[in-house]
PDB file of C-alpha atoms in Angstrom:
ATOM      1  CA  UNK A1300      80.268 -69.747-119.744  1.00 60.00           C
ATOM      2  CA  UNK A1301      76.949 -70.486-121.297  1.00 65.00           C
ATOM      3  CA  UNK A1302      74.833 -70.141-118.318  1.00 65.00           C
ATOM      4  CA  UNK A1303      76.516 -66.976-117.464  1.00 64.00           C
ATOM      5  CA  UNK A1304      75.809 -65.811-120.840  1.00 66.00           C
ATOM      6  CA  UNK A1305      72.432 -67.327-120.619  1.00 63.00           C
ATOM      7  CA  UNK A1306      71.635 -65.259-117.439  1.00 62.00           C
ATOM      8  CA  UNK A1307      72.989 -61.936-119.133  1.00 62.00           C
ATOM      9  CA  UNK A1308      70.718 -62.639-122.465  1.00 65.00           C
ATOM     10  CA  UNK A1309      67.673 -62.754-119.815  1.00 67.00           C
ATOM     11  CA  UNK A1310      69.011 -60.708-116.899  1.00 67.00           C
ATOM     12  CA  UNK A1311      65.633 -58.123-117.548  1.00 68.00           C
ATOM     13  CA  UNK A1312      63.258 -61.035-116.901  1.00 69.00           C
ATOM     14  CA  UNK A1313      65.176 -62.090-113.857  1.00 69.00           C
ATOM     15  CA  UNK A1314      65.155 -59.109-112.555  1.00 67.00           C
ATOM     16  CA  UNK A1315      61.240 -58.249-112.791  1.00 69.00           C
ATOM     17  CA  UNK A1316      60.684 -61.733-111.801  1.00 72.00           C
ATOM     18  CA  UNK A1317      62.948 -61.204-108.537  1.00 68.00           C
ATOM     19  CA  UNK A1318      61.260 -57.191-108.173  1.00 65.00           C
ATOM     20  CA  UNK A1319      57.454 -58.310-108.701  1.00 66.00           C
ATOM     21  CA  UNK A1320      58.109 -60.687-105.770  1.00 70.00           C
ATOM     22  CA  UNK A1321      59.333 -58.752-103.509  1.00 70.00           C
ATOM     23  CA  UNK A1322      56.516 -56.510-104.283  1.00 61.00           C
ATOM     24  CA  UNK A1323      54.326 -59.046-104.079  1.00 62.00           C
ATOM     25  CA  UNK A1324      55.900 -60.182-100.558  1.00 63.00           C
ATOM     26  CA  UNK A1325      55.795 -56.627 -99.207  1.00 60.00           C
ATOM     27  CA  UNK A1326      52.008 -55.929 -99.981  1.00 62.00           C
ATOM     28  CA  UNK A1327      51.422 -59.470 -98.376  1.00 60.00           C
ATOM     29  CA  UNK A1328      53.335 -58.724 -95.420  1.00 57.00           C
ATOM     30  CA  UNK A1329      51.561 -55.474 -95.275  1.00 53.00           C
ATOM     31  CA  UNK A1330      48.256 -56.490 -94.453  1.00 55.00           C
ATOM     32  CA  UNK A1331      48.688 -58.518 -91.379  1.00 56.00           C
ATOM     33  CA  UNK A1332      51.352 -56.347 -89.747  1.00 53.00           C
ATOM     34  CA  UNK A1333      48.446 -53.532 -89.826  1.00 51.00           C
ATOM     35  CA  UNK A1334      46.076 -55.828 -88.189  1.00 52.00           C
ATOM     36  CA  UNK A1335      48.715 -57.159 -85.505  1.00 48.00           C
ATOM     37  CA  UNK A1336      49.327 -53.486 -84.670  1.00 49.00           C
ATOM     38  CA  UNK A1337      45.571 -52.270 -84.561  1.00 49.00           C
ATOM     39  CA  UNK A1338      45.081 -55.599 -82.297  1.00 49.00           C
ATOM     40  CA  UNK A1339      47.681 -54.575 -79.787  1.00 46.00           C
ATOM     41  CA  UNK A1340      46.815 -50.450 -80.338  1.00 46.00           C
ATOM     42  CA  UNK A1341      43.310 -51.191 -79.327  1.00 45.00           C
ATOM     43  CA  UNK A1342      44.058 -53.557 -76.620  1.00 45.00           C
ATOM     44  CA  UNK A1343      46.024 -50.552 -74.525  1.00 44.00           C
ATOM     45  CA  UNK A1344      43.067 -47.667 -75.388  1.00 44.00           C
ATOM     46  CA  UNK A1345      41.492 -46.783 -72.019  1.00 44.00           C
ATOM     47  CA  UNK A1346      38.726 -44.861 -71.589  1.00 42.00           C
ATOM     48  CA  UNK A1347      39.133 -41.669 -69.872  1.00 40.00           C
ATOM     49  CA  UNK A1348      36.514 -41.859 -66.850  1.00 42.00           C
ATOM     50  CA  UNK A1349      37.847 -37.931 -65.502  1.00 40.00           C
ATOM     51  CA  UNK A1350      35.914 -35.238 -65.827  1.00 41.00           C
ATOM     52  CA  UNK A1351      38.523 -32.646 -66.897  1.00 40.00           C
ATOM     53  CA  UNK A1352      36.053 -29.775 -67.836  1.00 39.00           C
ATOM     54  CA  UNK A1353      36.205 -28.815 -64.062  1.00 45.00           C
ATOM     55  CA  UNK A1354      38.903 -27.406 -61.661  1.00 49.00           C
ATOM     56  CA  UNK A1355      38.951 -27.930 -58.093  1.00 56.00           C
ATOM     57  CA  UNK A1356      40.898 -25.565 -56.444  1.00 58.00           C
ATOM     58  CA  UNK A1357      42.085 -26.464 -52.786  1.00 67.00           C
ATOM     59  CA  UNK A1358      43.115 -23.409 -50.484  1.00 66.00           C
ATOM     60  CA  UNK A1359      44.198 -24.074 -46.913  1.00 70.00           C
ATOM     61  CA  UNK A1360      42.857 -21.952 -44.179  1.00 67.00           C
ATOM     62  CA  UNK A1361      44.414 -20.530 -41.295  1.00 69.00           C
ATOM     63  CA  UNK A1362      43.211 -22.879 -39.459  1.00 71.00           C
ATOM     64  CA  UNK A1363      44.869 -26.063 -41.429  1.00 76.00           C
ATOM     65  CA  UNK A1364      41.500 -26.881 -43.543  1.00 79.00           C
ATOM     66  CA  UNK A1365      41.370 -27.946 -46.673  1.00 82.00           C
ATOM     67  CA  UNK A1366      38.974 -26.701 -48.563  1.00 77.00           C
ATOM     68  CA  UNK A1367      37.556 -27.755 -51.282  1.00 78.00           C
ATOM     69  CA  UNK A1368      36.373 -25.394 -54.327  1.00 69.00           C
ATOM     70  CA  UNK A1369      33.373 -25.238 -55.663  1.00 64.00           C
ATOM     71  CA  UNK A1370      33.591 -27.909 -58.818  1.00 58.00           C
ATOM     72  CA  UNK A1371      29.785 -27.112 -59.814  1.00 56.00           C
ATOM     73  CA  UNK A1372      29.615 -26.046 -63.820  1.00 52.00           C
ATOM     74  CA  UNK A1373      25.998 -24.183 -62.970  1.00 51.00           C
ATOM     75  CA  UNK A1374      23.126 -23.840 -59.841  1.00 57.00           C
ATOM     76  CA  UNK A1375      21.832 -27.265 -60.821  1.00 54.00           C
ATOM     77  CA  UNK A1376      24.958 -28.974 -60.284  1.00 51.00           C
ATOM     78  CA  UNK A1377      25.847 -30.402 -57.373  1.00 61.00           C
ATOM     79  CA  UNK A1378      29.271 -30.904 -58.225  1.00 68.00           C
ATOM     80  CA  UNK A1379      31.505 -33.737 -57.436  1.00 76.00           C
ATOM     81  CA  UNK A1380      33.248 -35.204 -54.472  1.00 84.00           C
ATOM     82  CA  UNK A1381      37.061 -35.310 -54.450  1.00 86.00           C
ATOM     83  CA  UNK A1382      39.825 -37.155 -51.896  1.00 90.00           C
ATOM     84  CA  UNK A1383      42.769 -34.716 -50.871  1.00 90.00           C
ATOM     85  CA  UNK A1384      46.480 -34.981 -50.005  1.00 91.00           C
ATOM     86  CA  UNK A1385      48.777 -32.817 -48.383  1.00 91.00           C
ATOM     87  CA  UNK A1386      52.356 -32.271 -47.905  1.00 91.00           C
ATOM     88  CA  UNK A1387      53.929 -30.252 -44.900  1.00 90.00           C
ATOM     89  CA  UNK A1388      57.134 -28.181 -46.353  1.00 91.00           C
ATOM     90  CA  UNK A1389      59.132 -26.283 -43.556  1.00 92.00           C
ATOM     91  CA  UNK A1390      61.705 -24.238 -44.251  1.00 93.00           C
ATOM     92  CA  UNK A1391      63.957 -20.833 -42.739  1.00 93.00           C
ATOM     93  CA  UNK A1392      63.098 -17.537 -44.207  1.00 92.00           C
ATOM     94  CA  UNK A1393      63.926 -13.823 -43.875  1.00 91.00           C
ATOM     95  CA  UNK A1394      61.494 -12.380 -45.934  1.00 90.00           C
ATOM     96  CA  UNK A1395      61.291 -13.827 -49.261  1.00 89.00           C
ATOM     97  CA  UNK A1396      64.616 -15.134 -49.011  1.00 91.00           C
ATOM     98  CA  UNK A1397      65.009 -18.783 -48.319  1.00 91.00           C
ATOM     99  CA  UNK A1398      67.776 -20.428 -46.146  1.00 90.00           C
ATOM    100  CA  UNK A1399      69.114 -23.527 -48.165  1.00 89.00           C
ATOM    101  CA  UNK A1400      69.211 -25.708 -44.524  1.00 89.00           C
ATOM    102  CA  UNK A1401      66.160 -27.558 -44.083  1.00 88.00           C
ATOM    103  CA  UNK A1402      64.581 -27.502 -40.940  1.00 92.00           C
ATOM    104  CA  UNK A1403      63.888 -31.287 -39.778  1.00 91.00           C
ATOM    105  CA  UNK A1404      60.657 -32.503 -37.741  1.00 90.00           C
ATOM    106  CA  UNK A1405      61.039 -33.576 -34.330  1.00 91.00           C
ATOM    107  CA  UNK A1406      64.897 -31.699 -34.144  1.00 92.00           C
ATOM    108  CA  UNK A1407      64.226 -27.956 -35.619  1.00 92.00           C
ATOM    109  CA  UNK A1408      60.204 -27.867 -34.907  1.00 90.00           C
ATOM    110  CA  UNK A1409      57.320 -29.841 -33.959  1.00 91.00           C
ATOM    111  CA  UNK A1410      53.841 -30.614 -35.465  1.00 90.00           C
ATOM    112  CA  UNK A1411      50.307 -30.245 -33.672  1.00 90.00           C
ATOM    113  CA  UNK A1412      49.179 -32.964 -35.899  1.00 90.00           C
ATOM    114  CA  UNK A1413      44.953 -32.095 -36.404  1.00 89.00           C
ATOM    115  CA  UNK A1414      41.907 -35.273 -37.005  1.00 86.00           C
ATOM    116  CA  UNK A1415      42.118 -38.693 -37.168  1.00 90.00           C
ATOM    117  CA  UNK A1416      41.336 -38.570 -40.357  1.00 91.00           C
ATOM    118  CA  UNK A1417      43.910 -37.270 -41.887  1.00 92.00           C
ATOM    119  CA  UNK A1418      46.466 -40.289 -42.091  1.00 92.00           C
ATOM    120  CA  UNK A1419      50.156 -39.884 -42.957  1.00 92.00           C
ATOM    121  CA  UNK A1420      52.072 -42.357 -45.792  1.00 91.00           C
ATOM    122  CA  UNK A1421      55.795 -42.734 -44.900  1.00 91.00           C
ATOM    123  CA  UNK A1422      56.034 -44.032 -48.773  1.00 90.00           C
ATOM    124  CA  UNK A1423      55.940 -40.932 -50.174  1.00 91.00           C
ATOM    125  CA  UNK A1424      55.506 -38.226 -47.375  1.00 91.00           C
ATOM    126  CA  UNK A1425      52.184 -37.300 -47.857  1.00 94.00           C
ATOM    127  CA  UNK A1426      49.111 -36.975 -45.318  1.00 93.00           C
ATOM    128  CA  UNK A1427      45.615 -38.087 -47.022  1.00 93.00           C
ATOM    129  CA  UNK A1428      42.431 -37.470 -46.155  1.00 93.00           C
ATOM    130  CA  UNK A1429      40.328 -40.532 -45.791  1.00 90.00           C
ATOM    131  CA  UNK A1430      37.024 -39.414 -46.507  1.00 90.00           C
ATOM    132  CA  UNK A1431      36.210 -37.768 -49.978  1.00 88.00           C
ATOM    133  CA  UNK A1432      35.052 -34.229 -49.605  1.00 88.00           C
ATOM    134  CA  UNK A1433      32.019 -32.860 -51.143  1.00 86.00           C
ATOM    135  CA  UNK A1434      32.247 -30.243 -53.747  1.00 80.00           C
ATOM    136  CA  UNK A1435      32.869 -26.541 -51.618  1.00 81.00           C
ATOM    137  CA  UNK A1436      33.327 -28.395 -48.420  1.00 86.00           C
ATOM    138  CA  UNK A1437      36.624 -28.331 -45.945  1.00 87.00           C
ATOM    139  CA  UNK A1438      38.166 -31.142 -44.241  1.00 90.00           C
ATOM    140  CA  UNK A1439      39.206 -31.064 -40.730  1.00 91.00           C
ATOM    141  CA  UNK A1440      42.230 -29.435 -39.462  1.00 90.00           C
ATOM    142  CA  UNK A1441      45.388 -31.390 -40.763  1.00 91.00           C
ATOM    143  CA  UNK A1442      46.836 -29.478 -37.576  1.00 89.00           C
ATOM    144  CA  UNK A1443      46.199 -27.742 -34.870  1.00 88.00           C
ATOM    145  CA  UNK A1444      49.894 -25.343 -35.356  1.00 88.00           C
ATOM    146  CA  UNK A1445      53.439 -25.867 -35.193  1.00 89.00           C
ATOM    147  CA  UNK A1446      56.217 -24.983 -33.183  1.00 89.00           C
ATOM    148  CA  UNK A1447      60.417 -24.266 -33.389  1.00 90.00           C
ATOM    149  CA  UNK A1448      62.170 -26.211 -31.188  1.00 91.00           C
ATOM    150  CA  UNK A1449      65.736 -23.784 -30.376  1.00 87.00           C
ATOM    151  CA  UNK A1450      67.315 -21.292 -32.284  1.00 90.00           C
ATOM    152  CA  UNK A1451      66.905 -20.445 -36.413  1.00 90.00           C
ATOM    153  CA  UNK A1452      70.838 -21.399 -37.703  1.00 91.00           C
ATOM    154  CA  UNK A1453      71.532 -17.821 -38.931  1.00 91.00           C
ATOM    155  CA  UNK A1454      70.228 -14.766 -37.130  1.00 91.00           C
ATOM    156  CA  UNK A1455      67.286 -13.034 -38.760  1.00 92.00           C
ATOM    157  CA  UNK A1456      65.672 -16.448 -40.393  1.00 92.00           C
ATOM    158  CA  UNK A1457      62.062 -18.162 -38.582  1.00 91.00           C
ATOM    159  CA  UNK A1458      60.145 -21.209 -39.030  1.00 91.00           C
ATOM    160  CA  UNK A1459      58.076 -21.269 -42.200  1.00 90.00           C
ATOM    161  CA  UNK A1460      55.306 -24.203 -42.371  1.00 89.00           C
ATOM    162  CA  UNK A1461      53.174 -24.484 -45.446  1.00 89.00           C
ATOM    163  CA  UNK A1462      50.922 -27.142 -46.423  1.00 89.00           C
ATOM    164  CA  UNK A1463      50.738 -28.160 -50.351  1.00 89.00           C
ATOM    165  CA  UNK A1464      47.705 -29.998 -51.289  1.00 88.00           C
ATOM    166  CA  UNK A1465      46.358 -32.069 -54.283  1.00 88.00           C
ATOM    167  CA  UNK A1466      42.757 -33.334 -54.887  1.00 87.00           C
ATOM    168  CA  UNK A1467      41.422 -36.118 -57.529  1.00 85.00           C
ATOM    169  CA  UNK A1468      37.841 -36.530 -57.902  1.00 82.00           C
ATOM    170  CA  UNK A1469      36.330 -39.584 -56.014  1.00 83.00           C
ATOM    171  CA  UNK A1470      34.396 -41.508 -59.191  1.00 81.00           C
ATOM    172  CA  UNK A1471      36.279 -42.724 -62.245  1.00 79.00           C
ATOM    173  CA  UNK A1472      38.579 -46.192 -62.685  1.00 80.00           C
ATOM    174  CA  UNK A1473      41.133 -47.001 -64.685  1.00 79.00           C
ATOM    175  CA  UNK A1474      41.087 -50.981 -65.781  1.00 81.00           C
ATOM    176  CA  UNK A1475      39.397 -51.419 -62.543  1.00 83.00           C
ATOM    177  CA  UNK A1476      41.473 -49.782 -60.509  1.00 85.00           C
ATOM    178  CA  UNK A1477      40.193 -46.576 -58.076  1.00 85.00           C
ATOM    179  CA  UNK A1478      41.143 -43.584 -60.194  1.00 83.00           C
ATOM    180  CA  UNK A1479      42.642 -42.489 -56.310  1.00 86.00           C
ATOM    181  CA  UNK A1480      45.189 -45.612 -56.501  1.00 87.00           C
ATOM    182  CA  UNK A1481      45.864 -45.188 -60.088  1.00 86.00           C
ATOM    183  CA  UNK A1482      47.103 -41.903 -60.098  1.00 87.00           C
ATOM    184  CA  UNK A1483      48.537 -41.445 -56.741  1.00 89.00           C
ATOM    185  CA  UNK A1484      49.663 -44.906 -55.462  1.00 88.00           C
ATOM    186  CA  UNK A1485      47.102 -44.831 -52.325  1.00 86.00           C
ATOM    187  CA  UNK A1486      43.959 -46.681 -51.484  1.00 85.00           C
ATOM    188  CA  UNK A1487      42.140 -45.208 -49.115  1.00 81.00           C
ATOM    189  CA  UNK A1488      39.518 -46.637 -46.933  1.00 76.00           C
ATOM    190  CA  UNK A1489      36.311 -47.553 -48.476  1.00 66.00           C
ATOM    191  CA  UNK A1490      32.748 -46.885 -47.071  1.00 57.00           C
ATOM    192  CA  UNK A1491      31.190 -50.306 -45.698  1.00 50.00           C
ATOM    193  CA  UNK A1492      27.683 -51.102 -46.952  1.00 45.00           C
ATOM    194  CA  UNK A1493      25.054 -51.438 -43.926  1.00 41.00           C
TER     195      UNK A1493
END
């Protein structure tokens, strides 16, 4: 009974005693967490080695070209060069309407596939161009046409082909790595040195 009494007669010290050390804990603990986190914050900052001030924008022609826009900011500027991928998405239509059946390669039409260069991935279903292309250049042909092989599978729908394409500028890495196999998965072939 005395201590308890003992521990109610000086229950305010105890208690500052037990609140200035957590305090005193926390603001300790404080300190070093910041650092640890700044450590492993700065550790994951890349720097950014795209040019994002300028827009490439790839048409296709009719003849299955790719080319690239002009990526110049002014006359002086010779621009950049850029590598290019393209996908090849058939499909049945009647006008604008689209047929939800898929028309397959090799069973509903066939592909006049173009240059050499142009190589496809069966990883993820697109064809890349293995040469980068100079600011308001084209590539080659990605193909030469197309073809249906039999009949549309309802009356009034044809063949549609169109070809999708992407471009990333040539220069730039990211921890190393080709900004090219960063950001789409794909190496492609690099120039030998004489």
């Amino acid at each position: 009974m005395k201590i308890i009494s003992k521990i109610l007669k000086y229950k305010r010290a105890i208690l500052l005693t037990v609140l200035a050390m957590i305090c005193f804990t926390s603001i300790m603990s404080v300190g070093p967490t910041y650092a640890y986190l700044k450590i492993i914050h700065d550790d994951q900052m890349v720097d950014n080695n795209f040019d994002v001030s300028r827009q490439v924008n790839p048409t296709v022609s009719k003849d299955y070209t790719v080319n690239v826009g002009d990526n110049k900011v002014n006359a002086d500027d010779t621009g950049y060069s850029v590598y290019v991928r393209a996908t090849v998405v058939a499909s049945w239509k009647k006008g604008s309407e689209v047929l939800g059946v898929f028309p397959e390669q090799g069973v509903n039409y066939s592909l006049a596939l173009g240059s050499r260069k142009w190589v496809y991935n069966n990883a993820d279903g697109y064809y890349y161009y293995n040469e980068t292309v100079k600011s308001g250049d084209p590539t080659e042909p990605l193909l030469l046409g197309y073809s249906q092989i039999g009949n549309a599978p309802e009356e009034g729908y044809v063949l549609s082909v169109e070809v999708l394409t992407q471009t990333i500028q040539a220069v730039g890495k990211k921890n190393g790595t080709l900004a090219v196999t960063d950001a789409w998965g794909y190496t492609p072939p690099q120039p030998s040195n004489p």
